[in-house]
Amino acid sequence: MKEILLIKNGEIALKGLNRNTFETILVKNIRFRLKDLGRIDVRKAQSAIYIEPREDGIDFEEAAERLRKIFGIAAFSRAAMAQKDYDDICRTALEYLKGPLSEAKTFKVNAKRSDKGFPMKSPDIMRQLGGDILRAFPHLKVDVDTPDVMVTVEIRDFGAYIHANQLPGAGGLPVGSGGKALLLISGGIDSPVAGHMMAKRGLELSAVHFVSPPYTSDRAREKVERLCARMGEYCGRIRFYCVPFTELQETLRDNCPEELFTILMRRLMMEIAQRFAERDGLQALVTGESVGQVASQTLGAIVCTDAACRMPVLRPLIGMDKSEIVELARKIDTFDISVLPYEDCCTVFTPRHPKTRPSLAEVEAAQAGFDFESLIQKAVEDTEEKWIYPDRR
Ligand code: ATP
Ligand code: MG
């Protein structure tokens, strides 16, 4: 018996004008995510996307698990394929749904015939298959309102498909359908969640991370790369920029008022991030900030950070509580990596009394006291770049 994955039109998140482009991107993303599992055909036809193994031994559980994490799919089904012949449909349904039907108390058959060449009409299929299921599983009863198992038969172009209950997808829009953005990623809990949320809205992510060796270790950087790989299960591959930040931080420490250190550092991060964004055609920055969470995230501090930005800064966590962010981090499986205890460059030289109400004028005056440009350029030149591919677990 051959099993496929089936995404029907109603289960694709976007309806309306851009549907075609959107579906083309979705198909491409699905192909990319399933590629290393073997020969799997992904095609769009007859208001559905069909995902069909083309060789034996493909890990179908894994394929379904990966599909569950691809944005743009609201729901999907695992379905068995049968010949367009009633006897084969019946045999396949009884075998494929043996497990769920044995455990259920009630069921209902639903049939859809989009291939009008098939000789039986939908109500005939429903009646006849219902009778055959009752004979095979005499403990069952029919319940048309809230059946435990909904046996669905679809007669389509390429064959007949039999499936039971739908599985929930990740929702959202296909990654790449909404433009490109650059995530400032730390090793913390928040920024991976922020990136996930924006990828869910269809943005393709790159990620920039600032390191301060020898104050921060290789292991801290590796942790961030692991976070990107874990995020990649949903977001796809991520272009990763690792910026050496030590000299800039030391210069800040030695030349600027201590209580403004954090805010000045954040402005420099934004500046460097924008250089990459502008160079590589990324349209916005993404951060994990949330109002009031720490000293550098008061509204006053955000005003000062924003003033250093020439492009939109997306902050999807801005109004969320830490507990809500943690809950999401657990759900997307980044939490366990985020809580590994490595240092972040943000915690190096943390001022004893950071200013929570900095004025933009004093921040700009402090920054004007030193010419950072050549150090910024050097940091950009010395940045290491690479692709990070989704985790294979
Ligand atoms: P997170 O949990 O994401 O680390 P946080 O609550 O610790 O956030 P901050 O340390 O103030 O908050 O950082 C705010 C945001 O700045 C982060 O969400 C992230 O977007 C960015 N950021 C912080 N540190 C770095 C870093 N080393 N490299 C790149 N971006 C960073
Ligand atoms: Mg942090």
Short mmCIF file of C-alpha atoms and ligand atoms in Angstrom, two decimals:
data_model
loop_
_atom_site.label_atom_id
_atom_site.label_comp_id
_atom_site.label_asym_id
_atom_site.label_seq_id
_atom_site.Cartn_x
_atom_site.Cartn_y
_atom_site.Cartn_z
CA MET A 1 0.00 0.00 0.00
CA LYS A 2 1.30 3.38 -0.95
CA GLU A 3 1.07 6.30 1.42
CA ILE A 4 1.25 9.96 0.46
CA LEU A 5 0.92 13.36 2.13
CA LEU A 6 -1.85 15.55 0.86
CA ILE A 7 -2.36 19.27 1.35
CA LYS A 8 -5.62 20.53 0.00
CA ASN A 9 -6.30 24.07 -1.10
CA GLY A 10 -8.39 24.93 1.92
CA GLU A 11 -5.47 23.91 4.09
CA ILE A 12 -3.08 26.39 2.52
CA ALA A 13 -2.88 29.57 4.52
CA LEU A 14 -3.23 32.20 1.83
CA LYS A 15 -6.35 32.77 -0.16
CA GLY A 16 -6.66 35.26 -2.98
CA LEU A 17 -4.51 37.07 -5.45
CA ASN A 18 -0.96 35.90 -4.90
CA ARG A 19 -1.99 32.34 -4.44
CA ASN A 20 -0.03 31.00 -7.35
CA THR A 21 3.34 32.56 -6.44
CA PHE A 22 2.71 31.60 -2.86
CA GLU A 23 2.07 27.95 -3.72
CA THR A 24 5.13 27.80 -5.95
CA ILE A 25 7.28 28.99 -3.03
CA LEU A 26 5.59 26.52 -0.70
CA VAL A 27 6.29 23.62 -3.07
CA LYS A 28 9.93 24.69 -3.34
CA ASN A 29 10.24 24.86 0.46
CA ILE A 30 8.68 21.41 0.85
CA ARG A 31 11.08 19.94 -1.74
CA PHE A 32 14.03 21.52 0.04
CA ARG A 33 13.01 20.19 3.46
CA LEU A 34 12.38 16.64 2.24
CA LYS A 35 15.26 16.37 -0.21
CA ASP A 36 17.63 14.27 1.89
CA LEU A 37 14.95 11.68 2.76
CA GLY A 38 15.12 10.12 -0.71
CA ARG A 39 13.21 10.45 -3.96
CA ILE A 40 9.99 12.19 -3.10
CA ASP A 41 7.77 13.81 -5.66
CA VAL A 42 6.17 17.10 -4.65
CA ARG A 43 3.66 18.46 -7.10
CA LYS A 44 0.81 20.86 -7.30
CA ALA A 45 -2.25 19.70 -9.18
CA GLN A 46 -6.00 19.82 -8.94
CA SER A 47 -6.17 22.28 -6.06
CA ALA A 48 -3.86 20.23 -3.86
CA ILE A 49 -0.20 19.52 -3.23
CA TYR A 50 0.74 15.85 -3.46
CA ILE A 51 3.83 14.54 -1.71
CA GLU A 52 4.53 11.08 -2.96
CA PRO A 53 7.48 8.74 -2.21
CA ARG A 54 9.11 7.49 -5.42
CA GLU A 55 11.26 4.78 -3.91
CA ASP A 56 11.05 2.22 -1.11
CA GLY A 57 12.40 2.73 2.37
CA ILE A 58 11.58 6.41 2.75
CA ASP A 59 11.07 7.42 6.37
CA PHE A 60 7.47 8.52 6.08
CA GLU A 61 7.09 9.43 9.76
CA GLU A 62 9.99 11.82 9.40
CA ALA A 63 8.54 13.30 6.21
CA ALA A 64 5.24 13.97 8.00
CA GLU A 65 7.08 15.43 10.99
CA ARG A 66 9.00 17.81 8.77
CA LEU A 67 5.86 18.82 6.89
CA ARG A 68 4.30 19.77 10.22
CA LYS A 69 6.98 22.44 10.57
CA ILE A 70 6.71 24.10 7.18
CA PHE A 71 5.01 27.49 7.29
CA GLY A 72 2.13 28.06 4.90
CA ILE A 73 0.32 24.80 5.67
CA ALA A 74 -2.68 25.03 8.00
CA ALA A 75 -3.44 21.30 7.94
CA PHE A 76 -2.57 18.18 5.99
CA SER A 77 -3.43 14.52 5.77
CA ARG A 78 -1.57 11.27 5.54
CA ALA A 79 -3.44 9.29 2.94
CA ALA A 80 -3.33 5.84 1.35
CA MET A 81 -3.49 5.61 -2.40
CA ALA A 82 -5.78 3.12 -4.16
CA GLN A 83 -6.77 2.31 -7.73
CA LYS A 84 -9.84 4.10 -8.95
CA ASP A 85 -11.85 0.96 -8.44
CA TYR A 86 -14.36 0.40 -5.65
CA ASP A 87 -13.00 -2.98 -4.51
CA ASP A 88 -9.48 -1.64 -4.24
CA ILE A 89 -10.73 1.45 -2.40
CA CYS A 90 -12.62 -0.70 0.09
CA ARG A 91 -9.72 -3.11 0.65
CA THR A 92 -7.28 -0.21 1.10
CA ALA A 93 -9.58 1.65 3.51
CA LEU A 94 -10.11 -1.41 5.72
CA GLU A 95 -6.41 -2.13 5.89
CA TYR A 96 -5.09 1.42 6.17
CA LEU A 97 -7.57 2.52 8.83
CA LYS A 98 -7.63 -0.77 10.75
CA GLY A 99 -5.97 0.81 13.81
CA PRO A 100 -8.18 3.88 14.23
CA LEU A 101 -11.36 1.98 13.31
CA SER A 102 -10.68 -0.79 15.86
CA GLU A 103 -10.25 1.78 18.60
CA ALA A 104 -13.15 4.04 17.63
CA LYS A 105 -16.77 3.69 18.70
CA THR A 106 -18.26 5.73 15.89
CA PHE A 107 -17.36 6.68 12.34
CA LYS A 108 -18.66 8.36 9.25
CA VAL A 109 -17.68 8.07 5.59
CA ASN A 110 -17.22 11.16 3.53
CA ALA A 111 -16.61 10.91 -0.23
CA LYS A 112 -15.60 13.49 -2.79
CA ARG A 113 -15.48 12.76 -6.47
CA SER A 114 -13.54 15.39 -8.37
CA ASP A 115 -12.97 12.90 -11.21
CA LYS A 116 -16.46 12.76 -12.62
CA GLY A 117 -15.45 9.83 -14.83
CA PHE A 118 -15.60 7.54 -11.79
CA PRO A 119 -18.79 5.47 -12.16
CA MET A 120 -20.11 5.70 -8.58
CA LYS A 121 -21.48 8.96 -7.25
CA SER A 122 -20.28 10.28 -3.87
CA PRO A 123 -23.42 9.25 -1.90
CA ASP A 124 -23.15 5.71 -3.38
CA ILE A 125 -19.52 5.45 -2.29
CA MET A 126 -20.45 6.66 1.19
CA ARG A 127 -23.32 4.21 1.55
CA GLN A 128 -21.48 1.19 0.19
CA LEU A 129 -18.20 1.80 2.05
CA GLY A 130 -20.14 2.55 5.25
CA GLY A 131 -21.82 -0.85 4.95
CA ASP A 132 -18.54 -2.65 4.26
CA ILE A 133 -16.85 -1.00 7.24
CA LEU A 134 -19.75 -1.98 9.53
CA ARG A 135 -19.45 -5.60 8.37
CA ALA A 136 -15.70 -5.64 9.02
CA PHE A 137 -15.91 -3.81 12.37
CA PRO A 138 -19.29 -4.82 13.84
CA HIS A 139 -18.65 -2.92 17.11
CA LEU A 140 -18.85 0.42 15.25
CA LYS A 141 -21.80 2.73 14.93
CA VAL A 142 -22.37 5.49 12.41
CA ASP A 143 -22.39 9.02 13.83
CA VAL A 144 -22.84 11.73 11.23
CA ASP A 145 -22.34 14.66 13.61
CA THR A 146 -19.27 13.94 15.74
CA PRO A 147 -17.70 10.69 14.55
CA ASP A 148 -14.52 9.43 16.25
CA VAL A 149 -13.11 8.62 12.84
CA MET A 150 -14.02 10.43 9.66
CA VAL A 151 -13.15 8.14 6.76
CA THR A 152 -12.59 10.34 3.75
CA VAL A 153 -12.37 9.01 0.20
CA GLU A 154 -11.32 11.34 -2.57
CA ILE A 155 -11.47 10.32 -6.19
CA ARG A 156 -8.95 12.56 -7.89
CA ASP A 157 -7.04 12.68 -11.19
CA PHE A 158 -4.18 10.38 -10.29
CA GLY A 159 -6.00 7.90 -8.11
CA ALA A 160 -8.23 7.44 -5.11
CA TYR A 161 -7.04 8.70 -1.73
CA ILE A 162 -8.22 7.45 1.64
CA HIS A 163 -7.53 9.26 4.86
CA ALA A 164 -8.86 9.73 8.35
CA ASN A 165 -8.39 12.72 10.58
CA GLN A 166 -6.37 15.73 9.46
CA LEU A 167 -3.15 16.77 11.13
CA PRO A 168 -2.51 20.38 12.10
CA GLY A 169 0.19 22.25 10.19
CA ALA A 170 2.34 25.17 11.39
CA GLY A 171 0.12 27.82 9.79
CA GLY A 172 1.68 31.11 8.74
CA LEU A 173 2.96 31.98 5.27
CA PRO A 174 5.69 30.20 3.28
CA VAL A 175 9.16 31.40 4.16
CA GLY A 176 10.41 33.61 1.33
CA SER A 177 6.98 34.85 0.28
CA GLY A 178 7.28 38.05 2.33
CA GLY A 179 10.79 39.40 1.77
CA LYS A 180 14.03 39.09 3.70
CA ALA A 181 15.07 40.28 7.13
CA LEU A 182 18.14 40.13 9.35
CA LEU A 183 17.68 38.76 12.86
CA LEU A 184 20.01 39.94 15.61
CA ILE A 185 20.46 36.69 17.43
CA SER A 186 21.99 36.27 20.88
CA GLY A 187 22.25 32.98 22.70
CA GLY A 188 19.24 33.95 24.80
CA ILE A 189 15.64 32.81 24.88
CA ASP A 190 14.03 35.76 23.14
CA SER A 191 15.71 36.35 19.80
CA PRO A 192 15.14 32.81 18.38
CA VAL A 193 11.45 33.17 19.22
CA ALA A 194 11.37 36.59 17.52
CA GLY A 195 12.97 35.12 14.39
CA HIS A 196 10.52 32.23 14.39
CA MET A 197 7.57 34.59 14.55
CA MET A 198 8.76 36.67 11.62
CA ALA A 199 9.61 33.60 9.53
CA LYS A 200 6.07 32.48 10.21
CA ARG A 201 4.88 35.62 8.47
CA GLY A 202 6.79 34.58 5.37
CA LEU A 203 10.11 36.36 5.91
CA GLU A 204 13.32 34.66 4.88
CA LEU A 205 15.83 35.10 7.72
CA SER A 206 19.50 35.82 7.88
CA ALA A 207 21.06 36.05 11.33
CA VAL A 208 23.83 38.21 12.73
CA HIS A 209 25.62 37.37 15.97
CA PHE A 210 28.19 39.49 17.80
CA VAL A 211 31.03 37.79 19.65
CA SER A 212 33.73 39.16 21.92
CA PRO A 213 36.59 36.73 22.18
CA PRO A 214 38.33 36.14 24.55
CA TYR A 215 35.49 37.34 26.79
CA THR A 216 33.08 35.04 25.00
CA SER A 217 34.04 31.48 24.11
CA ASP A 218 33.77 29.38 20.96
CA ARG A 219 31.17 27.35 22.76
CA ALA A 220 28.96 30.42 23.08
CA ARG A 221 29.15 30.92 19.34
CA GLU A 222 28.50 27.23 18.65
CA LYS A 223 25.43 27.47 20.84
CA VAL A 224 24.06 30.25 18.62
CA GLU A 225 24.79 28.21 15.51
CA ARG A 226 22.89 25.32 17.07
CA LEU A 227 20.00 27.68 17.73
CA CYS A 228 19.98 28.69 14.07
CA ALA A 229 19.96 25.04 12.99
CA ARG A 230 17.08 24.29 15.35
CA MET A 231 15.17 27.35 14.12
CA GLY A 232 15.85 26.13 10.59
CA GLU A 233 13.39 23.25 11.06
CA TYR A 234 10.74 25.92 10.60
CA CYS A 235 12.63 28.78 8.98
CA GLY A 236 14.73 26.88 6.43
CA ARG A 237 18.43 27.49 5.92
CA ILE A 238 19.80 30.66 7.47
CA ARG A 239 22.67 32.87 6.28
CA PHE A 240 24.78 33.43 9.39
CA TYR A 241 27.09 36.42 10.05
CA CYS A 242 29.44 36.25 13.01
CA VAL A 243 30.84 39.68 13.87
CA PRO A 244 33.98 40.17 16.00
CA PHE A 245 32.90 42.84 18.46
CA THR A 246 35.70 42.90 21.04
CA GLU A 247 37.54 45.97 19.83
CA LEU A 248 34.39 48.03 19.57
CA GLN A 249 33.31 47.02 23.06
CA GLU A 250 36.72 47.79 24.55
CA THR A 251 36.78 51.14 22.83
CA LEU A 252 33.33 51.94 24.16
CA ARG A 253 34.39 50.94 27.65
CA ASP A 254 37.47 53.16 27.51
CA ASN A 255 35.93 56.20 25.86
CA CYS A 256 32.29 56.53 26.84
CA PRO A 257 30.29 57.03 30.06
CA GLU A 258 29.79 53.69 31.75
CA GLU A 259 26.07 54.11 32.36
CA LEU A 260 25.50 54.50 28.60
CA PHE A 261 27.61 51.50 27.62
CA THR A 262 24.74 49.13 26.86
CA ILE A 263 22.74 51.57 24.81
CA LEU A 264 25.78 52.66 22.78
CA MET A 265 26.71 49.04 22.21
CA ARG A 266 23.21 48.30 20.95
CA ARG A 267 23.39 51.25 18.55
CA LEU A 268 26.67 49.93 17.17
CA MET A 269 25.12 46.48 16.74
CA MET A 270 22.26 48.03 14.80
CA GLU A 271 24.68 50.02 12.66
CA ILE A 272 26.73 46.96 11.73
CA ALA A 273 23.64 44.84 11.13
CA GLN A 274 22.36 47.48 8.73
CA ARG A 275 25.59 47.42 6.73
CA PHE A 276 25.03 43.74 5.99
CA ALA A 277 21.33 44.25 5.37
CA GLU A 278 21.97 47.06 2.90
CA ARG A 279 24.73 45.14 1.15
CA ASP A 280 22.74 41.90 0.85
CA GLY A 281 19.25 43.21 0.11
CA LEU A 282 17.63 42.48 3.48
CA GLN A 283 14.81 44.91 4.12
CA ALA A 284 14.41 45.00 7.89
CA LEU A 285 16.05 44.04 11.19
CA VAL A 286 14.44 41.73 13.76
CA THR A 287 15.22 41.73 17.48
CA GLY A 288 13.92 39.92 20.55
CA GLU A 289 13.22 43.07 22.55
CA SER A 290 10.19 43.43 24.78
CA VAL A 291 9.31 46.70 26.48
CA GLY A 292 10.62 46.98 30.00
CA GLN A 293 12.21 43.54 30.20
CA VAL A 294 15.70 44.87 30.99
CA ALA A 295 17.38 48.29 31.28
CA SER A 296 18.19 48.44 27.57
CA GLN A 297 14.58 47.78 26.67
CA THR A 298 12.78 50.67 28.35
CA LEU A 299 10.88 52.76 25.88
CA GLY A 300 13.49 55.51 26.30
CA ALA A 301 16.27 53.07 25.44
CA ILE A 302 14.37 51.80 22.42
CA VAL A 303 13.98 55.40 21.21
CA CYS A 304 17.78 55.75 21.36
CA THR A 305 18.38 52.43 19.59
CA ASP A 306 15.85 53.22 16.89
CA ALA A 307 17.45 56.58 16.20
CA ALA A 308 20.49 54.65 14.93
CA CYS A 309 18.36 52.77 12.41
CA ARG A 310 17.63 53.61 8.80
CA MET A 311 15.37 50.62 8.23
CA PRO A 312 12.39 49.15 10.06
CA VAL A 313 13.19 47.15 13.18
CA LEU A 314 10.64 44.39 13.71
CA ARG A 315 10.15 43.47 17.36
CA PRO A 316 7.49 40.76 17.43
CA LEU A 317 7.91 40.18 21.20
CA ILE A 318 7.46 43.83 22.10
CA GLY A 319 4.27 43.36 24.13
CA MET A 320 4.83 39.86 25.45
CA ASP A 321 5.59 38.71 28.99
CA LYS A 322 8.70 36.65 29.59
CA SER A 323 6.53 33.67 30.56
CA GLU A 324 4.71 33.82 27.23
CA ILE A 325 8.01 33.98 25.36
CA VAL A 326 9.35 31.00 27.34
CA GLU A 327 6.25 29.01 26.49
CA LEU A 328 6.79 29.66 22.79
CA ALA A 329 10.50 28.84 23.08
CA ARG A 330 9.57 25.44 24.53
CA LYS A 331 7.04 24.85 21.82
CA ILE A 332 9.53 25.48 19.03
CA ASP A 333 12.25 23.55 20.88
CA THR A 334 14.81 26.33 21.17
CA PHE A 335 14.46 26.67 24.94
CA ASP A 336 16.77 23.80 25.90
CA ILE A 337 19.60 25.24 23.83
CA SER A 338 18.97 28.83 24.95
CA VAL A 339 19.35 27.99 28.63
CA LEU A 340 22.79 26.42 28.21
CA PRO A 341 24.98 28.57 30.43
CA TYR A 342 27.40 30.29 28.04
CA GLU A 343 28.19 33.97 28.23
CA ASP A 344 26.92 36.54 25.71
CA CYS A 345 28.82 39.62 24.59
CA CYS A 346 26.01 41.73 26.03
CA THR A 347 26.94 40.63 29.53
CA VAL A 348 30.59 41.57 29.07
CA PHE A 349 31.36 44.97 30.69
CA THR A 350 27.75 45.35 31.84
CA PRO A 351 27.55 48.72 33.62
CA ARG A 352 26.77 48.63 37.34
CA HIS A 353 24.07 51.25 36.94
CA PRO A 354 22.80 51.36 33.37
CA LYS A 355 20.76 54.43 32.57
CA THR A 356 17.13 53.46 32.11
CA ARG A 357 16.04 56.91 30.91
CA PRO A 358 18.79 58.02 28.57
CA SER A 359 18.10 61.08 26.46
CA LEU A 360 18.89 60.80 22.79
CA ALA A 361 20.92 63.99 22.97
CA GLU A 362 23.28 62.66 25.64
CA VAL A 363 23.62 59.32 23.87
CA GLU A 364 24.50 60.99 20.59
CA ALA A 365 26.92 63.33 22.31
CA ALA A 366 28.65 60.39 24.01
CA GLN A 367 28.98 58.52 20.72
CA ALA A 368 30.32 61.63 18.96
CA GLY A 369 33.24 61.68 21.40
CA PHE A 370 34.95 58.92 19.44
CA ASP A 371 35.18 58.06 15.75
CA PHE A 372 33.94 54.47 15.47
CA GLU A 373 33.82 54.32 11.69
CA SER A 374 37.13 52.58 11.02
CA LEU A 375 36.42 50.02 13.77
CA ILE A 376 32.96 49.40 12.33
CA GLN A 377 34.43 48.82 8.89
CA LYS A 378 37.03 46.47 10.29
CA ALA A 379 34.37 44.46 12.15
CA VAL A 380 32.35 44.18 8.94
CA GLU A 381 35.42 43.04 6.98
CA ASP A 382 36.41 40.46 9.60
CA THR A 383 32.93 38.98 9.84
CA GLU A 384 32.67 35.28 9.07
CA GLU A 385 29.72 34.16 7.00
CA LYS A 386 28.22 30.78 6.29
CA TRP A 387 24.98 28.92 5.68
CA ILE A 388 23.40 27.04 8.54
CA TYR A 389 21.14 24.19 7.52
CA PRO A 390 18.15 22.83 9.45
CA ASP A 391 18.76 20.31 12.22
CA ARG A 392 18.45 16.68 11.22
CA ARG A 393 17.28 14.87 14.26
P1 ATP B 1 17.66 37.45 24.20
O1 ATP B 1 16.93 36.49 25.08
O2 ATP B 1 17.26 37.39 22.77
O3 ATP B 1 19.15 37.39 24.41
P2 ATP B 1 17.52 39.54 26.12
O4 ATP B 1 16.25 39.57 26.88
O5 ATP B 1 18.71 38.90 26.75
O6 ATP B 1 17.21 38.89 24.70
P3 ATP B 1 19.17 41.86 25.45
O7 ATP B 1 20.38 41.20 25.91
O8 ATP B 1 18.87 43.27 25.87
O9 ATP B 1 17.83 41.06 25.77
O10 ATP B 1 19.16 41.85 23.86
C1 ATP B 1 18.09 42.39 23.17
C2 ATP B 1 18.17 41.93 21.73
O11 ATP B 1 19.41 42.34 21.17
C3 ATP B 1 18.17 40.44 21.57
O12 ATP B 1 16.87 39.92 21.57
C4 ATP B 1 18.84 40.29 20.24
O13 ATP B 1 17.94 40.56 19.19
C5 ATP B 1 19.90 41.38 20.28
N1 ATP B 1 21.19 40.86 20.79
C6 ATP B 1 21.63 40.80 22.06
N2 ATP B 1 22.87 40.25 22.12
C7 ATP B 1 23.24 39.97 20.86
C8 ATP B 1 24.40 39.38 20.25
N3 ATP B 1 25.43 38.98 20.96
N4 ATP B 1 24.41 39.26 18.92
C9 ATP B 1 23.35 39.66 18.17
N5 ATP B 1 22.24 40.20 18.69
C10 ATP B 1 22.17 40.35 20.01
MG MG B 2 20.34 38.10 25.90
#
